[in-house]
Short mmCIF file of N, CA, C and O in Angstrom, two decimals:
data_model
loop_
_atom_site.label_atom_id
_atom_site.label_comp_id
_atom_site.label_asym_id
_atom_site.label_seq_id
_atom_site.Cartn_x
_atom_site.Cartn_y
_atom_site.Cartn_z
N MET A 16 -18.72 -18.27 37.36
CA MET A 16 -19.45 -19.48 37.13
C MET A 16 -20.73 -19.52 37.99
O MET A 16 -20.68 -19.09 39.12
N THR A 17 -21.79 -20.09 37.41
CA THR A 17 -23.01 -20.26 38.19
C THR A 17 -23.14 -21.71 38.53
O THR A 17 -22.31 -22.60 38.09
N ALA A 18 -24.11 -22.06 39.30
CA ALA A 18 -24.30 -23.41 39.75
C ALA A 18 -24.60 -24.37 38.60
O ALA A 18 -24.32 -25.53 38.60
N SER A 19 -25.25 -23.81 37.54
CA SER A 19 -25.64 -24.65 36.40
C SER A 19 -24.50 -24.75 35.37
O SER A 19 -24.63 -25.48 34.41
N GLY A 20 -23.46 -24.09 35.52
CA GLY A 20 -22.35 -24.19 34.55
C GLY A 20 -21.66 -22.78 34.32
O GLY A 20 -21.91 -21.84 35.09
N PRO A 21 -20.82 -22.72 33.32
CA PRO A 21 -20.12 -21.49 33.08
C PRO A 21 -21.03 -20.37 32.71
O PRO A 21 -22.08 -20.57 32.05
N ALA A 22 -20.69 -19.24 33.13
CA ALA A 22 -21.52 -18.05 32.82
C ALA A 22 -21.48 -17.76 31.33
O ALA A 22 -20.47 -18.00 30.68
N ALA A 23 -22.57 -17.29 30.78
CA ALA A 23 -22.64 -16.96 29.40
C ALA A 23 -21.76 -15.77 29.11
O ALA A 23 -21.68 -14.83 29.90
N ARG A 24 -21.09 -15.80 28.01
CA ARG A 24 -20.14 -14.75 27.65
C ARG A 24 -20.90 -13.61 27.08
O ARG A 24 -21.72 -13.78 26.14
N ASP A 25 -20.61 -12.40 27.58
CA ASP A 25 -21.16 -11.24 27.01
C ASP A 25 -20.07 -10.48 26.24
O ASP A 25 -19.25 -9.80 26.86
N ALA A 26 -20.01 -10.68 24.96
CA ALA A 26 -18.94 -10.06 24.21
C ALA A 26 -19.21 -8.63 23.85
O ALA A 26 -18.31 -7.94 23.35
N GLY A 27 -20.37 -8.17 24.21
CA GLY A 27 -20.68 -6.75 23.83
C GLY A 27 -20.66 -6.58 22.33
O GLY A 27 -21.15 -7.40 21.57
N LEU A 28 -20.11 -5.44 21.91
CA LEU A 28 -20.08 -5.10 20.52
C LEU A 28 -18.78 -5.52 19.79
O LEU A 28 -18.64 -5.29 18.63
N GLN A 29 -17.89 -6.15 20.46
CA GLN A 29 -16.60 -6.48 19.89
C GLN A 29 -16.69 -7.35 18.62
O GLN A 29 -16.13 -7.03 17.63
N PRO A 30 -17.54 -8.44 18.62
CA PRO A 30 -17.63 -9.22 17.37
C PRO A 30 -18.22 -8.39 16.22
O PRO A 30 -17.79 -8.55 15.11
N GLU A 31 -19.15 -7.54 16.56
CA GLU A 31 -19.75 -6.69 15.50
C GLU A 31 -18.72 -5.74 14.93
O GLU A 31 -18.66 -5.54 13.66
N ARG A 32 -17.94 -5.14 15.80
CA ARG A 32 -16.88 -4.18 15.31
C ARG A 32 -15.88 -4.95 14.42
O ARG A 32 -15.44 -4.47 13.41
N THR A 33 -15.51 -6.17 14.81
CA THR A 33 -14.54 -6.97 14.05
C THR A 33 -15.18 -7.31 12.75
O THR A 33 -14.53 -7.28 11.71
N ARG A 34 -16.41 -7.72 12.74
CA ARG A 34 -17.11 -8.08 11.53
C ARG A 34 -17.14 -6.91 10.52
O ARG A 34 -16.86 -6.98 9.35
N LEU A 35 -17.43 -5.69 11.07
CA LEU A 35 -17.46 -4.49 10.25
C LEU A 35 -16.07 -4.13 9.73
O LEU A 35 -15.92 -3.71 8.54
N ALA A 36 -15.03 -4.37 10.52
CA ALA A 36 -13.68 -4.13 10.07
C ALA A 36 -13.29 -5.08 8.92
O ALA A 36 -12.72 -4.70 7.92
N TRP A 37 -13.72 -6.31 9.02
CA TRP A 37 -13.45 -7.26 7.93
C TRP A 37 -14.23 -6.83 6.64
O TRP A 37 -13.67 -6.93 5.53
N ARG A 38 -15.39 -6.33 6.86
CA ARG A 38 -16.16 -5.85 5.68
C ARG A 38 -15.55 -4.60 5.02
O ARG A 38 -15.49 -4.49 3.79
N ARG A 39 -15.04 -3.68 5.84
CA ARG A 39 -14.38 -2.52 5.27
C ARG A 39 -13.10 -2.91 4.54
O ARG A 39 -12.79 -2.39 3.47
N THR A 40 -12.38 -3.89 5.15
CA THR A 40 -11.16 -4.34 4.42
C THR A 40 -11.47 -5.04 3.14
O THR A 40 -10.77 -4.83 2.14
N THR A 41 -12.53 -5.79 3.10
CA THR A 41 -12.99 -6.47 1.89
C THR A 41 -13.38 -5.43 0.85
O THR A 41 -13.09 -5.58 -0.35
N LEU A 42 -14.06 -4.37 1.25
CA LEU A 42 -14.42 -3.31 0.32
C LEU A 42 -13.20 -2.63 -0.24
O LEU A 42 -13.13 -2.39 -1.51
N ALA A 43 -12.23 -2.32 0.59
CA ALA A 43 -10.99 -1.67 0.10
C ALA A 43 -10.27 -2.63 -0.89
O ALA A 43 -9.72 -2.19 -1.86
N CYS A 44 -10.25 -3.91 -0.53
CA CYS A 44 -9.61 -4.90 -1.46
C CYS A 44 -10.32 -4.96 -2.75
O CYS A 44 -9.68 -5.04 -3.82
N SER A 45 -11.65 -4.89 -2.75
CA SER A 45 -12.39 -4.92 -3.94
C SER A 45 -12.16 -3.70 -4.85
O SER A 45 -12.04 -3.81 -6.04
N VAL A 46 -12.10 -2.55 -4.24
CA VAL A 46 -11.85 -1.32 -4.96
C VAL A 46 -10.48 -1.40 -5.62
O VAL A 46 -10.28 -1.07 -6.80
N THR A 47 -9.49 -1.84 -4.88
CA THR A 47 -8.10 -2.03 -5.40
C THR A 47 -8.15 -2.91 -6.60
O THR A 47 -7.51 -2.67 -7.69
N ALA A 48 -8.81 -4.07 -6.47
CA ALA A 48 -8.82 -5.06 -7.53
C ALA A 48 -9.55 -4.51 -8.79
O ALA A 48 -9.08 -4.69 -9.86
N VAL A 49 -10.63 -3.78 -8.59
CA VAL A 49 -11.34 -3.24 -9.73
C VAL A 49 -10.51 -2.17 -10.42
O VAL A 49 -10.45 -2.16 -11.70
N LEU A 50 -9.88 -1.30 -9.72
CA LEU A 50 -9.03 -0.29 -10.35
C LEU A 50 -7.83 -0.92 -11.06
O LEU A 50 -7.47 -0.47 -12.14
N ALA A 51 -7.23 -1.98 -10.51
CA ALA A 51 -6.12 -2.62 -11.16
C ALA A 51 -6.58 -3.35 -12.39
O ALA A 51 -5.95 -3.31 -13.46
N LEU A 52 -7.75 -3.96 -12.32
CA LEU A 52 -8.32 -4.66 -13.52
C LEU A 52 -8.61 -3.63 -14.65
O LEU A 52 -8.37 -3.93 -15.79
N ARG A 53 -9.22 -2.56 -14.25
CA ARG A 53 -9.56 -1.54 -15.22
C ARG A 53 -8.30 -1.05 -15.95
O ARG A 53 -8.24 -0.93 -17.17
N THR A 54 -7.26 -0.82 -15.17
CA THR A 54 -6.02 -0.40 -15.82
C THR A 54 -5.39 -1.46 -16.68
O THR A 54 -4.89 -1.18 -17.77
N ALA A 55 -5.44 -2.70 -16.17
CA ALA A 55 -4.85 -3.82 -16.92
C ALA A 55 -5.60 -4.06 -18.25
O ALA A 55 -4.94 -4.34 -19.25
N LEU A 56 -6.88 -3.98 -18.20
CA LEU A 56 -7.65 -4.30 -19.39
C LEU A 56 -7.84 -3.15 -20.33
O LEU A 56 -8.41 -3.31 -21.43
N ARG A 57 -7.38 -2.00 -19.91
CA ARG A 57 -7.55 -0.80 -20.77
C ARG A 57 -6.43 -0.74 -21.85
O ARG A 57 -6.51 -0.01 -22.82
N GLY A 58 -5.36 -1.57 -21.67
CA GLY A 58 -4.19 -1.54 -22.58
C GLY A 58 -4.49 -2.26 -23.89
O GLY A 58 -5.65 -2.35 -24.31
N SER A 59 -3.51 -2.89 -24.44
CA SER A 59 -3.59 -3.50 -25.71
C SER A 59 -4.26 -4.87 -25.72
O SER A 59 -4.53 -5.46 -26.74
N GLY A 60 -4.44 -5.47 -24.52
CA GLY A 60 -5.04 -6.74 -24.39
C GLY A 60 -4.03 -7.87 -24.62
O GLY A 60 -4.39 -8.93 -25.04
N SER A 61 -2.77 -7.55 -24.35
CA SER A 61 -1.75 -8.51 -24.59
C SER A 61 -1.90 -9.67 -23.60
O SER A 61 -2.58 -9.52 -22.57
N PRO A 62 -1.37 -10.86 -23.89
CA PRO A 62 -1.42 -11.97 -23.02
C PRO A 62 -0.91 -11.67 -21.58
O PRO A 62 -1.45 -12.11 -20.57
N VAL A 63 0.09 -10.87 -21.44
CA VAL A 63 0.65 -10.51 -20.14
C VAL A 63 -0.35 -9.66 -19.37
O VAL A 63 -0.54 -9.90 -18.18
N GLU A 64 -1.03 -8.77 -20.01
CA GLU A 64 -2.03 -7.98 -19.32
C GLU A 64 -3.25 -8.82 -18.87
O GLU A 64 -3.75 -8.68 -17.81
N VAL A 65 -3.64 -9.74 -19.79
CA VAL A 65 -4.78 -10.64 -19.44
C VAL A 65 -4.38 -11.58 -18.30
O VAL A 65 -5.17 -11.81 -17.39
N LEU A 66 -3.16 -12.10 -18.32
CA LEU A 66 -2.66 -12.92 -17.25
C LEU A 66 -2.60 -12.16 -15.92
O LEU A 66 -2.93 -12.64 -14.84
N GLY A 67 -2.10 -10.88 -15.99
CA GLY A 67 -2.07 -10.05 -14.79
C GLY A 67 -3.51 -9.85 -14.22
O GLY A 67 -3.70 -9.90 -12.99
N ALA A 68 -4.47 -9.60 -15.08
CA ALA A 68 -5.84 -9.43 -14.67
C ALA A 68 -6.42 -10.71 -14.04
O ALA A 68 -7.08 -10.63 -12.97
N ALA A 69 -6.05 -11.85 -14.58
CA ALA A 69 -6.48 -13.11 -14.02
C ALA A 69 -5.95 -13.36 -12.63
O ALA A 69 -6.59 -13.84 -11.74
N VAL A 70 -4.63 -13.01 -12.51
CA VAL A 70 -3.98 -13.19 -11.21
C VAL A 70 -4.67 -12.25 -10.16
O VAL A 70 -4.91 -12.65 -9.00
N ILE A 71 -5.01 -11.03 -10.55
CA ILE A 71 -5.59 -10.15 -9.66
C ILE A 71 -6.97 -10.63 -9.21
O ILE A 71 -7.32 -10.63 -8.00
N VAL A 72 -7.72 -11.19 -10.14
CA VAL A 72 -9.06 -11.82 -9.79
C VAL A 72 -8.90 -12.97 -8.83
O VAL A 72 -9.60 -13.13 -7.81
N LEU A 73 -7.87 -13.84 -9.04
CA LEU A 73 -7.65 -14.97 -8.22
C LEU A 73 -7.29 -14.56 -6.81
O LEU A 73 -7.73 -15.10 -5.81
N ILE A 74 -6.46 -13.56 -6.68
CA ILE A 74 -6.02 -13.04 -5.37
C ILE A 74 -7.22 -12.41 -4.64
O ILE A 74 -7.45 -12.67 -3.48
N TRP A 75 -8.01 -11.73 -5.39
CA TRP A 75 -9.25 -11.08 -4.82
C TRP A 75 -10.21 -12.13 -4.29
O TRP A 75 -10.72 -12.02 -3.25
N LEU A 76 -10.41 -13.23 -5.10
CA LEU A 76 -11.33 -14.29 -4.70
C LEU A 76 -10.80 -15.03 -3.45
O LEU A 76 -11.54 -15.38 -2.52
N ALA A 77 -9.50 -15.22 -3.40
CA ALA A 77 -8.87 -15.85 -2.21
C ALA A 77 -9.07 -14.97 -0.95
O ALA A 77 -9.51 -15.54 0.13
N PHE A 78 -8.92 -13.70 -1.11
CA PHE A 78 -9.17 -12.84 0.08
C PHE A 78 -10.63 -12.82 0.43
O PHE A 78 -10.95 -12.82 1.64
N LEU A 79 -11.52 -12.79 -0.51
CA LEU A 79 -12.95 -12.93 -0.20
C LEU A 79 -13.24 -14.17 0.55
O LEU A 79 -14.10 -14.14 1.49
N GLY A 80 -12.67 -15.24 0.19
CA GLY A 80 -12.88 -16.54 0.90
C GLY A 80 -12.47 -16.44 2.36
O GLY A 80 -13.17 -16.93 3.26
N VAL A 81 -11.26 -15.92 2.60
CA VAL A 81 -10.74 -15.81 3.97
C VAL A 81 -11.64 -14.83 4.77
O VAL A 81 -12.04 -15.17 5.93
N ALA A 82 -12.00 -13.71 4.19
CA ALA A 82 -12.86 -12.74 4.93
C ALA A 82 -14.29 -13.32 5.20
O ALA A 82 -14.78 -13.19 6.29
N HIS A 83 -14.80 -14.05 4.22
CA HIS A 83 -16.18 -14.55 4.40
C HIS A 83 -16.17 -15.62 5.53
O HIS A 83 -17.08 -15.63 6.37
N ARG A 84 -15.15 -16.43 5.55
CA ARG A 84 -15.05 -17.49 6.54
C ARG A 84 -14.97 -16.85 7.93
O ARG A 84 -15.56 -17.29 8.86
N ARG A 85 -14.20 -15.80 8.08
CA ARG A 85 -13.99 -15.13 9.35
C ARG A 85 -15.28 -14.45 9.76
O ARG A 85 -15.62 -14.48 10.94
N VAL A 86 -15.94 -13.79 8.82
CA VAL A 86 -17.23 -13.12 9.28
C VAL A 86 -18.23 -14.17 9.72
O VAL A 86 -18.95 -13.92 10.72
N ARG A 87 -18.24 -15.29 9.08
CA ARG A 87 -19.19 -16.37 9.51
C ARG A 87 -18.79 -16.89 10.90
O ARG A 87 -19.67 -17.15 11.69
N GLN A 88 -17.50 -17.00 11.15
CA GLN A 88 -17.02 -17.47 12.50
C GLN A 88 -17.43 -16.50 13.59
O GLN A 88 -17.76 -16.89 14.69
N LEU A 89 -17.44 -15.20 13.23
CA LEU A 89 -17.76 -14.19 14.25
C LEU A 89 -19.25 -14.20 14.64
O LEU A 89 -19.65 -13.50 15.63
N ALA A 90 -20.06 -14.92 13.88
CA ALA A 90 -21.48 -14.97 14.29
C ALA A 90 -21.78 -15.95 15.43
O ALA A 90 -22.86 -15.89 16.01
N ALA A 91 -20.80 -16.74 15.78
CA ALA A 91 -20.93 -17.71 16.92
C ALA A 91 -21.05 -16.98 18.23
O ALA A 91 -20.50 -15.86 18.39
N ALA A 92 -21.60 -17.62 19.20
CA ALA A 92 -21.68 -17.06 20.55
C ALA A 92 -20.26 -16.85 21.16
O ALA A 92 -20.00 -15.86 21.79
N ARG A 93 -19.41 -17.81 20.90
CA ARG A 93 -17.97 -17.72 21.34
C ARG A 93 -17.12 -17.83 20.14
O ARG A 93 -16.67 -18.97 19.86
N PRO A 94 -16.90 -16.82 19.34
CA PRO A 94 -16.12 -16.98 18.14
C PRO A 94 -14.70 -17.34 18.41
O PRO A 94 -14.10 -16.86 19.39
N PRO A 95 -14.18 -18.27 17.61
CA PRO A 95 -12.74 -18.66 17.85
C PRO A 95 -11.82 -17.53 17.41
O PRO A 95 -12.17 -16.65 16.64
N GLY A 96 -10.61 -17.51 17.91
CA GLY A 96 -9.60 -16.57 17.53
C GLY A 96 -9.24 -16.75 16.09
O GLY A 96 -9.40 -17.84 15.51
N LEU A 97 -8.68 -15.73 15.46
CA LEU A 97 -8.16 -15.85 14.14
C LEU A 97 -6.96 -16.76 14.07
O LEU A 97 -5.98 -16.50 14.83
N SER A 98 -7.04 -17.75 13.28
CA SER A 98 -5.90 -18.74 13.22
C SER A 98 -4.69 -18.07 12.48
O SER A 98 -4.90 -17.14 11.71
N THR A 99 -3.54 -18.54 12.86
CA THR A 99 -2.36 -18.06 12.15
C THR A 99 -2.37 -18.21 10.67
O THR A 99 -2.03 -17.31 9.90
N ARG A 100 -2.93 -19.35 10.23
CA ARG A 100 -3.02 -19.66 8.81
C ARG A 100 -3.94 -18.61 8.09
O ARG A 100 -3.60 -18.11 7.04
N SER A 101 -5.10 -18.31 8.67
CA SER A 101 -6.00 -17.35 8.07
C SER A 101 -5.37 -15.93 8.11
O SER A 101 -5.56 -15.23 7.13
N ALA A 102 -4.68 -15.60 9.12
CA ALA A 102 -4.09 -14.26 9.19
C ALA A 102 -2.98 -14.16 8.09
O ALA A 102 -2.90 -13.10 7.42
N LEU A 103 -2.14 -15.19 8.00
CA LEU A 103 -1.13 -15.18 6.94
C LEU A 103 -1.68 -15.12 5.56
O LEU A 103 -1.18 -14.46 4.70
N ALA A 104 -2.82 -15.84 5.40
CA ALA A 104 -3.48 -15.88 4.05
C ALA A 104 -4.00 -14.42 3.75
O ALA A 104 -3.90 -13.96 2.62
N ALA A 105 -4.65 -13.78 4.66
CA ALA A 105 -5.17 -12.44 4.49
C ALA A 105 -4.05 -11.45 4.19
O ALA A 105 -4.17 -10.63 3.23
N VAL A 106 -2.96 -11.49 4.89
CA VAL A 106 -1.84 -10.63 4.73
C VAL A 106 -1.19 -10.89 3.34
O VAL A 106 -0.90 -9.97 2.54
N ALA A 107 -1.04 -12.14 2.98
CA ALA A 107 -0.45 -12.51 1.67
C ALA A 107 -1.29 -12.00 0.53
O ALA A 107 -0.75 -11.47 -0.48
N CYS A 108 -2.62 -12.14 0.63
CA CYS A 108 -3.52 -11.69 -0.36
C CYS A 108 -3.44 -10.14 -0.52
O CYS A 108 -3.39 -9.62 -1.66
N ALA A 109 -3.44 -9.44 0.58
CA ALA A 109 -3.37 -7.99 0.55
C ALA A 109 -2.06 -7.51 -0.08
O ALA A 109 -2.07 -6.61 -0.92
N VAL A 110 -0.96 -8.10 0.34
CA VAL A 110 0.34 -7.72 -0.19
C VAL A 110 0.45 -8.08 -1.73
O VAL A 110 0.89 -7.24 -2.51
N ALA A 111 0.02 -9.30 -2.04
CA ALA A 111 0.07 -9.69 -3.48
C ALA A 111 -0.77 -8.79 -4.34
O ALA A 111 -0.41 -8.37 -5.46
N LEU A 112 -1.99 -8.50 -3.84
CA LEU A 112 -2.84 -7.60 -4.66
C LEU A 112 -2.25 -6.25 -4.82
O LEU A 112 -2.25 -5.69 -5.91
N SER A 113 -1.63 -5.74 -3.78
CA SER A 113 -0.96 -4.42 -3.85
C SER A 113 0.20 -4.46 -4.89
O SER A 113 0.36 -3.57 -5.70
N VAL A 114 0.98 -5.52 -4.81
CA VAL A 114 2.12 -5.68 -5.71
C VAL A 114 1.64 -5.72 -7.14
O VAL A 114 2.20 -4.99 -8.04
N PHE A 115 0.66 -6.58 -7.44
CA PHE A 115 0.16 -6.71 -8.77
C PHE A 115 -0.52 -5.40 -9.32
O PHE A 115 -0.43 -5.04 -10.46
N ALA A 116 -1.23 -4.69 -8.36
CA ALA A 116 -1.85 -3.50 -8.78
C ALA A 116 -0.81 -2.45 -9.12
O ALA A 116 -0.95 -1.75 -10.13
N VAL A 117 0.25 -2.32 -8.38
CA VAL A 117 1.33 -1.38 -8.71
C VAL A 117 2.02 -1.77 -9.98
O VAL A 117 2.30 -0.98 -10.84
N ALA A 118 2.22 -3.11 -10.17
CA ALA A 118 2.88 -3.62 -11.43
C ALA A 118 2.03 -3.29 -12.64
O ALA A 118 2.57 -2.87 -13.71
N VAL A 119 0.74 -3.34 -12.52
CA VAL A 119 -0.20 -3.06 -13.66
C VAL A 119 -0.17 -1.56 -13.96
O VAL A 119 -0.15 -1.17 -15.13
N ILE A 120 -0.11 -0.75 -12.85
CA ILE A 120 -0.18 0.70 -13.12
C ILE A 120 1.08 1.23 -13.65
O ILE A 120 1.11 2.12 -14.49
N VAL A 121 2.26 0.72 -13.22
CA VAL A 121 3.52 1.18 -13.70
C VAL A 121 3.83 0.57 -14.97
O VAL A 121 3.74 0.48 -15.97
#
């Protein structure tokens, strides 16, 4: 602490590394979604396939929302920690997308 108040936090490159990790994860999630959609829509176009594609898009959009919010939070001088709710949402989206992608491929 200084006489004028708490010392400024020097986070170094940690927020930038975390931001880049979120972007890499978002890219991997996007690639998985695109490949699953391509496989789902390549079939006969049955209502089940279309519904599966719609669910994949919704899961992908939910993950993008969680990731975008976290990347914006990391721009702050003192970024808050990842909330339990956001962490669970990200994990749920990743697992759900993986399950639907496997279901579409098989």
